[in-house]
CSV table of C-alpha atoms and ligand atoms in Angstrom, one decimal:
chain,number,residue,atom,x,y,z
A,197,MET,CA,12.3,-8.3,4.1
A,198,ILE,CA,12.4,-5.4,1.7
A,199,VAL,CA,9.4,-5.5,-0.7
A,200,THR,CA,8.1,-3.1,-3.3
A,201,THR,CA,6.0,-0.2,-2.3
A,202,ALA,CA,3.4,-1.3,-4.9
A,203,GLN,CA,3.0,-4.7,-3.0
A,204,LEU,CA,2.3,-2.8,0.2
A,205,PHE,CA,-0.2,-0.5,-1.4
A,206,LYS,CA,-2.1,-3.4,-3.0
A,207,CYS,CA,-2.6,-4.9,0.5
A,208,ALA,CA,-3.6,-1.6,2.1
A,209,TYR,CA,-5.8,0.1,-0.5
A,210,GLY,CA,-9.1,1.2,0.9
A,211,LYS,CA,-8.5,-0.6,4.3
A,212,TYR,CA,-5.7,1.2,6.0
A,213,ALA,CA,-2.7,3.5,5.4
A,214,ILE,CA,1.0,2.5,5.8
A,215,GLY,CA,3.2,4.6,8.0
A,216,ALA,CA,6.1,6.2,6.1
A,217,TYR,CA,8.7,7.3,8.6
A,218,ASN,CA,11.9,9.3,7.9
A,219,ILE,CA,15.2,8.1,9.4
A,220,ASN,CA,18.5,9.9,9.8
A,221,ASN,CA,20.6,7.7,12.1
A,222,LEU,CA,21.0,4.4,13.9
A,223,GLU,CA,18.9,5.1,17.0
A,224,GLN,CA,15.9,6.2,14.9
A,225,THR,CA,16.2,3.1,12.7
A,226,VAL,CA,16.3,0.7,15.6
A,227,GLY,CA,13.3,2.5,17.3
A,228,LEU,CA,11.5,2.4,14.0
A,229,PHE,CA,12.0,-1.4,13.5
A,230,ARG,CA,11.2,-2.2,17.1
A,231,GLY,CA,8.0,-0.1,17.0
A,232,ASN,CA,6.8,-1.8,13.8
A,233,MET,CA,7.6,-5.2,15.1
A,234,GLU,CA,5.9,-4.6,18.5
A,235,SER,CA,2.8,-3.4,16.6
A,236,LYS,CA,3.1,-6.1,13.9
A,237,ALA,CA,2.9,-3.5,11.1
A,238,PRO,CA,4.2,-3.3,7.5
A,239,PHE,CA,5.9,0.1,7.0
A,240,ILE,CA,8.0,2.3,4.7
A,241,VAL,CA,11.4,3.6,5.6
A,242,GLN,CA,11.8,7.1,4.1
A,243,ILE,CA,15.1,8.8,3.3
A,244,SER,CA,15.1,12.4,2.4
A,245,GLN,CA,17.9,14.2,0.5
A,246,GLY,CA,18.9,15.9,3.7
A,247,ALA,CA,19.2,12.5,5.4
A,248,ARG,CA,21.4,11.2,2.6
A,249,LYS,CA,23.7,14.2,3.1
A,250,TYR,CA,23.6,14.3,6.9
A,251,THR,CA,26.6,11.9,7.1
A,252,ASP,CA,26.9,9.7,4.0
A,253,LYS,CA,24.0,8.0,2.2
A,254,ARG,CA,26.0,4.7,2.4
A,255,PHE,CA,25.6,4.6,6.2
A,256,LEU,CA,21.8,4.7,6.0
A,257,GLU,CA,21.8,1.9,3.4
A,258,ALA,CA,24.1,-0.2,5.6
A,259,ILE,CA,22.0,0.5,8.8
A,260,ILE,CA,18.8,-0.6,7.0
A,261,ARG,CA,20.4,-3.7,5.6
A,262,ALA,CA,21.6,-4.6,9.1
A,263,ALA,CA,18.1,-3.9,10.5
A,264,GLU,CA,16.7,-6.3,7.9
A,265,GLN,CA,18.9,-9.0,9.4
A,266,VAL,CA,18.3,-8.1,13.0
A,267,PHE,CA,14.5,-8.0,12.5
A,268,PRO,CA,13.9,-10.9,10.1
A,269,GLU,CA,10.1,-10.6,10.6
A,270,ALA,CA,9.9,-7.0,9.3
A,271,ILE,CA,8.2,-6.3,6.0
A,272,PHE,CA,9.0,-2.9,4.6
A,273,ALA,CA,9.8,-0.8,1.6
A,274,VAL,CA,12.6,1.8,1.2
A,275,HIS,CA,11.6,5.1,-0.3
A,276,LEU,CA,13.3,8.3,-1.4
A,277,ASP,CA,11.4,11.3,0.1
A,278,HIS,CA,11.0,14.5,-1.8
A,279,GLY,CA,13.6,13.8,-4.5
A,280,ASP,CA,14.8,16.1,-7.2
A,281,GLU,CA,15.4,14.5,-10.6
A,282,ALA,CA,19.1,13.8,-10.1
A,283,THR,CA,18.6,12.2,-6.7
A,284,CYS,CA,15.8,10.0,-8.1
A,285,TYR,CA,18.2,8.7,-10.7
A,286,ASP,CA,20.9,8.1,-8.2
A,287,CYS,CA,18.4,6.0,-6.1
A,288,ILE,CA,17.0,4.2,-9.1
A,289,ASP,CA,20.5,3.2,-10.2
A,290,SER,CA,21.6,2.2,-6.7
A,291,GLY,CA,19.5,-1.0,-6.7
A,292,PHE,CA,18.6,-0.4,-3.1
A,293,TYR,CA,15.4,1.6,-3.1
A,294,SER,CA,11.8,0.2,-3.6
A,295,SER,CA,10.4,3.5,-4.8
A,296,VAL,CA,11.3,7.2,-5.3
A,297,MET,CA,9.3,10.4,-4.9
A,298,ILE,CA,9.9,13.0,-7.6
A,299,ASP,CA,8.8,16.3,-6.2
A,300,ALA,CA,8.3,18.8,-8.9
A,301,SER,CA,5.1,20.1,-7.4
A,302,HIS,CA,6.6,23.6,-7.3
A,303,GLU,CA,6.8,23.6,-11.1
A,304,PRO,CA,3.9,24.6,-13.4
A,305,PHE,CA,1.6,21.7,-14.4
A,306,GLU,CA,3.2,20.9,-17.8
A,307,LYS,CA,6.7,21.0,-16.4
A,308,ASN,CA,5.8,18.8,-13.5
A,309,ILE,CA,4.4,16.3,-16.0
A,310,GLU,CA,7.5,16.4,-18.1
A,311,ILE,CA,9.9,15.9,-15.2
A,312,THR,CA,7.7,13.2,-13.5
A,313,LYS,CA,7.3,11.3,-16.8
A,314,ARG,CA,11.1,11.1,-17.3
A,315,VAL,CA,11.6,9.7,-13.8
A,316,VAL,CA,8.7,7.3,-14.2
A,317,ASP,CA,10.3,5.9,-17.4
A,318,ARG,CA,13.7,5.4,-15.8
A,319,ALA,CA,12.2,3.9,-12.6
A,320,HIS,CA,9.8,1.5,-14.3
A,321,ALA,CA,12.6,0.2,-16.5
A,322,LYS,CA,14.2,-1.0,-13.3
A,323,GLY,CA,11.1,-2.1,-11.5
A,324,LEU,CA,10.7,0.7,-9.0
A,325,SER,CA,7.5,2.7,-8.5
A,326,VAL,CA,7.2,6.5,-8.4
A,327,GLU,CA,5.3,8.8,-6.2
A,328,ALA,CA,4.7,12.3,-7.6
A,329,GLU,CA,3.1,15.4,-6.1
A,330,LEU,CA,0.4,17.7,-7.5
A,331,GLY,CA,-0.7,20.8,-5.6
A,332,GLN,CA,1.2,22.4,-2.8
A,333,LEU,CA,1.4,21.8,0.9
A,334,GLY,CA,2.3,24.7,3.2
A,335,GLY,CA,5.5,24.7,5.2
A,336,VAL,CA,9.1,24.2,4.2
A,337,GLU,CA,10.7,21.2,2.5
A,338,GLU,CA,14.4,21.1,1.7
A,339,HIS,CA,14.3,22.5,-1.8
A,340,VAL,CA,10.7,23.8,-1.8
A,341,VAL,CA,9.1,26.6,0.2
A,342,GLY,CA,5.4,26.3,-0.3
A,343,THR,CA,2.1,28.2,0.0
A,344,VAL,CA,-0.9,26.0,0.1
A,345,LYS,CA,-2.6,25.0,-3.2
A,346,LEU,CA,-5.1,22.2,-2.9
A,347,THR,CA,-4.9,19.4,-5.5
A,348,ASN,CA,-7.4,19.8,-8.3
A,349,PRO,CA,-9.0,16.4,-8.8
A,350,ALA,CA,-9.5,16.8,-12.6
A,351,GLU,CA,-5.9,17.8,-13.0
A,352,ALA,CA,-4.8,14.8,-10.8
A,353,LYS,CA,-6.5,12.4,-13.2
A,354,GLU,CA,-4.8,14.0,-16.2
A,355,PHE,CA,-1.5,14.1,-14.4
A,356,VAL,CA,-1.6,10.4,-13.5
A,357,GLN,CA,-2.7,9.3,-16.9
A,358,ARG,CA,0.0,11.4,-18.7
A,359,THR,CA,2.9,10.6,-16.3
A,360,GLY,CA,2.1,6.9,-15.5
A,361,CYS,CA,3.1,7.6,-11.9
A,362,ASP,CA,2.2,4.9,-9.3
A,363,SER,CA,1.0,7.1,-6.5
A,364,LEU,CA,0.2,10.7,-5.9
A,365,ALA,CA,0.9,13.0,-3.0
A,366,VAL,CA,-2.2,15.2,-2.6
A,367,ALA,CA,-2.5,18.6,-1.0
A,368,ILE,CA,-5.6,18.6,1.2
A,369,GLY,CA,-4.7,21.1,3.9
A,370,THR,CA,-1.8,19.4,5.7
A,371,SER,CA,1.7,21.1,5.8
A,372,HIS,CA,5.2,20.1,6.8
A,373,GLY,CA,7.0,20.7,10.0
A,374,ALA,CA,6.1,21.6,13.6
A,375,PHE,CA,4.3,24.8,12.8
A,376,LYS,CA,1.3,23.7,10.9
A,377,PHE,CA,-1.7,25.5,12.3
A,378,LYS,CA,-2.1,28.0,15.0
A,379,ALA,CA,-3.3,26.1,18.1
A,380,GLU,CA,-6.7,27.6,19.0
A,381,PRO,CA,-8.6,25.9,21.9
A,382,GLY,CA,-11.6,23.9,20.8
A,383,LYS,CA,-10.7,24.4,17.1
A,384,LYS,CA,-9.6,21.5,15.0
A,385,LEU,CA,-8.0,21.5,11.5
A,386,ALA,CA,-10.5,20.5,8.9
A,387,LEU,CA,-8.8,18.5,6.1
A,388,HIS,CA,-10.3,18.7,2.6
A,389,PHE,CA,-11.6,15.1,2.4
A,390,GLU,CA,-13.8,16.2,-0.4
A,391,VAL,CA,-10.7,16.4,-2.6
A,392,VAL,CA,-9.6,12.9,-1.6
A,393,ALA,CA,-13.2,11.6,-2.3
A,394,GLU,CA,-13.3,13.2,-5.7
A,395,ILE,CA,-9.8,11.9,-6.7
A,396,GLN,CA,-10.8,8.4,-5.6
A,397,LYS,CA,-13.9,8.7,-7.7
A,398,LEU,CA,-11.9,9.8,-10.8
A,399,LEU,CA,-9.0,7.3,-10.2
A,400,PRO,CA,-10.5,4.3,-8.5
A,401,GLY,CA,-7.9,2.0,-7.0
A,402,PHE,CA,-5.1,4.6,-7.4
A,403,PRO,CA,-3.0,5.1,-4.2
A,404,MET,CA,-2.8,8.6,-2.7
A,405,VAL,CA,-0.2,9.8,-0.3
A,406,LEU,CA,-0.5,12.3,2.6
A,407,HIS,CA,2.5,14.4,3.5
A,408,GLY,CA,2.8,16.7,6.5
A,409,SER,CA,0.8,14.3,8.7
A,410,SER,CA,2.4,14.7,12.1
A,411,SER,CA,0.0,15.6,14.8
A,412,VAL,CA,2.4,17.8,16.8
A,413,PRO,CA,0.9,16.7,20.2
A,414,LYS,CA,0.5,19.5,22.6
A,415,SER,CA,1.7,17.3,25.5
A,416,GLU,CA,5.0,16.7,23.7
A,417,VAL,CA,5.5,20.4,22.9
A,418,ASP,CA,4.7,21.3,26.5
A,419,ARG,CA,7.2,18.8,27.9
A,420,ILE,CA,9.9,20.1,25.6
A,421,ASN,CA,9.2,23.7,26.6
A,422,ALA,CA,9.1,22.7,30.3
A,423,ALA,CA,12.6,21.3,29.9
A,424,GLY,CA,14.0,24.4,28.4
A,425,GLY,CA,12.8,24.3,24.8
A,426,LYS,CA,11.2,27.1,22.9
A,427,ILE,CA,8.8,25.5,20.5
A,428,GLN,CA,6.1,27.8,19.3
A,429,ASP,CA,2.5,26.8,20.2
A,430,SER,CA,1.1,24.9,17.2
A,431,SER,CA,-1.2,22.0,16.3
A,432,GLY,CA,-1.0,19.3,13.7
A,433,VAL,CA,-3.2,16.7,11.9
A,434,PRO,CA,-5.8,15.1,14.2
A,435,GLU,CA,-4.8,11.4,14.4
A,436,ALA,CA,-8.3,10.2,13.8
A,437,ASP,CA,-8.2,11.9,10.3
A,438,LEU,CA,-5.4,9.6,9.3
A,439,ALA,CA,-7.5,6.5,9.8
A,440,LYS,CA,-10.3,8.1,7.9
A,441,ALA,CA,-7.9,8.9,5.0
A,442,GLY,CA,-6.7,5.3,5.0
A,443,LYS,CA,-10.2,4.1,4.2
A,444,MET,CA,-10.5,6.5,1.3
A,445,GLY,CA,-7.5,5.4,-0.9
A,446,VAL,CA,-4.7,7.1,1.0
A,447,CYS,CA,-2.2,4.3,1.2
A,448,LYS,CA,0.8,6.1,2.7
A,449,VAL,CA,1.0,8.7,5.5
A,450,ASN,CA,4.3,10.5,6.0
A,451,ILE,CA,5.4,11.3,9.5
A,452,ASP,CA,8.7,12.9,10.5
A,453,THR,CA,8.2,15.9,12.8
A,454,ASP,CA,6.5,13.9,15.6
A,455,GLY,CA,9.6,11.7,15.7
A,456,ARG,CA,11.8,14.8,15.9
A,457,LEU,CA,9.7,16.0,18.8
A,458,VAL,CA,10.1,12.7,20.7
A,459,TRP,CA,13.9,13.0,20.2
A,460,THR,CA,13.9,16.6,21.5
A,461,ARG,CA,11.7,15.8,24.5
A,462,VAL,CA,13.6,12.7,25.6
A,463,HIS,CA,17.0,14.4,25.3
A,464,ARG,CA,15.9,17.7,26.9
A,465,GLU,CA,14.3,15.9,29.9
A,466,LEU,CA,17.2,13.6,30.4
A,467,PHE,CA,19.8,16.4,30.2
A,468,ARG,CA,17.7,18.2,32.8
A,469,ASP,CA,17.1,15.2,35.1
A,470,MET,CA,20.4,13.4,34.9
A,471,PRO,CA,23.0,16.3,34.8
A,472,GLU,CA,25.7,13.9,36.0
A,473,LYS,CA,25.4,11.6,33.0
A,474,PHE,CA,27.7,11.8,30.0
A,475,ASP,CA,27.5,8.3,28.4
A,476,LEU,CA,25.6,8.8,25.2
A,477,ARG,CA,24.0,5.4,25.6
A,478,ASP,CA,22.1,6.6,28.7
A,479,PHE,CA,20.3,9.0,26.3
A,480,GLY,CA,20.1,6.8,23.2
A,481,LYS,CA,18.5,3.8,24.9
A,482,PRO,CA,15.5,5.7,26.3
A,483,PHE,CA,15.1,7.5,23.0
A,484,ILE,CA,14.9,4.2,21.1
A,485,ALA,CA,12.3,3.0,23.5
A,486,GLU,CA,10.1,6.2,23.3
A,487,TYR,CA,10.5,6.4,19.5
A,488,ALA,CA,9.4,2.7,19.2
A,489,LYS,CA,6.3,3.5,21.4
A,490,MET,CA,5.4,6.4,19.1
A,491,ILE,CA,5.7,4.3,16.0
A,492,ALA,CA,3.5,1.6,17.5
A,493,SER,CA,0.9,4.1,18.5
A,494,LYS,CA,0.8,5.7,15.0
A,495,ASN,CA,0.4,2.3,13.4
A,496,GLN,CA,-2.6,1.7,15.7
A,497,MET,CA,-4.2,5.0,14.4
A,498,LEU,CA,-3.4,4.2,10.8
A,499,GLY,CA,-4.9,0.7,11.0
A,500,SER,CA,-1.6,-0.9,9.8
A,501,ALA,CA,-1.0,-2.5,13.3
A,502,GLY,CA,-1.6,-6.2,13.3
A,503,ARG,CA,-1.5,-6.5,9.5
A,504,LEU,CA,1.9,-8.2,9.2
A,505,ASP,CA,0.7,-11.8,8.9
A,506,GLU,CA,-2.0,-10.8,6.4
A,507,VAL,CA,0.6,-9.0,4.3
A,508,ARG,CA,3.1,-11.9,4.5
A,509,ALA,CA,0.3,-14.3,3.3
A,510,ALA,CA,-0.6,-11.9,0.4
A,511,LEU,CA,3.1,-11.7,-0.7
A,512,LYS,CA,3.1,-15.5,-1.1
A,513,THR,CA,0.1,-15.6,-3.5
B,709,LIG,O1,9.1,16.6,4.3
B,709,LIG,C1,10.3,16.5,4.7
B,709,LIG,C2,10.7,15.6,5.7
B,709,LIG,O2,10.2,15.9,7.0
B,709,LIG,C3,12.2,15.4,5.7
B,709,LIG,O3,12.8,16.5,6.3
B,709,LIG,O4,14.3,17.2,4.4
B,709,LIG,O5,14.7,18.0,6.8
B,709,LIG,O6,15.1,15.6,6.1
B,709,LIG,P1,14.4,16.9,5.8
B,710,LIG,P1,5.6,16.1,9.0
B,710,LIG,O1,6.5,17.3,9.0
B,710,LIG,O2,4.2,16.5,9.3
B,710,LIG,O3,6.1,15.0,9.9
B,710,LIG,O4,5.6,15.5,7.5
B,710,LIG,C1,6.6,14.7,7.0
B,710,LIG,C2,6.6,14.5,5.6
B,710,LIG,O5,5.7,14.8,4.8
B,710,LIG,C3,7.8,13.8,5.0
B,710,LIG,O6,7.8,13.8,3.6
B,711,LIG,ZN1,6.7,15.5,2.7
């Protein structure tokens, strides 16, 4: 069942975070739904602009609609990830999406407010909610190349009040992609939880979002490289931090890169270990199973696992 993002955030706020997972194709979608059903978790399906362009946006919509029927127990929202203004309008008008993200975080403060407010007005008129972003993550997004700029809590309050956005992506030290932080033995990334705490104090009950939250497991990178890959040594967000964030008003945690690493590891190892195979299903099936396993394990960390019945009951009240 597709629900609004706002409904999911209301259930989760202060208790746990909902996993927001990017999809690009059928195998990923099936693995995503299986993993969430196995762990009994509500979730958010994210579609980036790149994913919409990869084949044709209509395929993704059709795959998700089919998944809704194949997995009748699933409770999820459909969200546009990192949208520009035009793509937000296209998604708002499509009638398919639960929410959109307008990412004007690369613009100066006033311009970000101006663009976000326009999108909020259009989205709210059609019952969708809007995620905006303030501050800058590191790494590369499709139309934004960023250097880190932590979110300023006082600005966050003003931004939310003036735009009317429904959730805010905050920059607290995470970054996009597989190369987040140099892997240094014994050294762990310290996220700026003081920024989250201050925003929660200034905007009580207001949902925050964490982008760039993959953990880039060393074991995964090592397996990829042992099977012929050349992924640079790097480390990501410690998974325990995600659970902590979930208790501090972060309602949505975005994960894409870790799924890409699972895809790469599964395919590289299978190509190495089964050189005689050429049926694409011999590769797709194990990928779906491994992807589902990763999703279920992320949900355990986020605290969203086992919440499905609770959410279903809340939706009825
Ligand atoms: O933050 C961006 C997401 O990982 C989506 O990546 O734009 O390459 O689809 P993409
Ligand atoms: P990762 O690259 O850390 O998976 O972040 C994904 C993301 O933020 C999608 O919006
Ligand atoms: Zn992102």
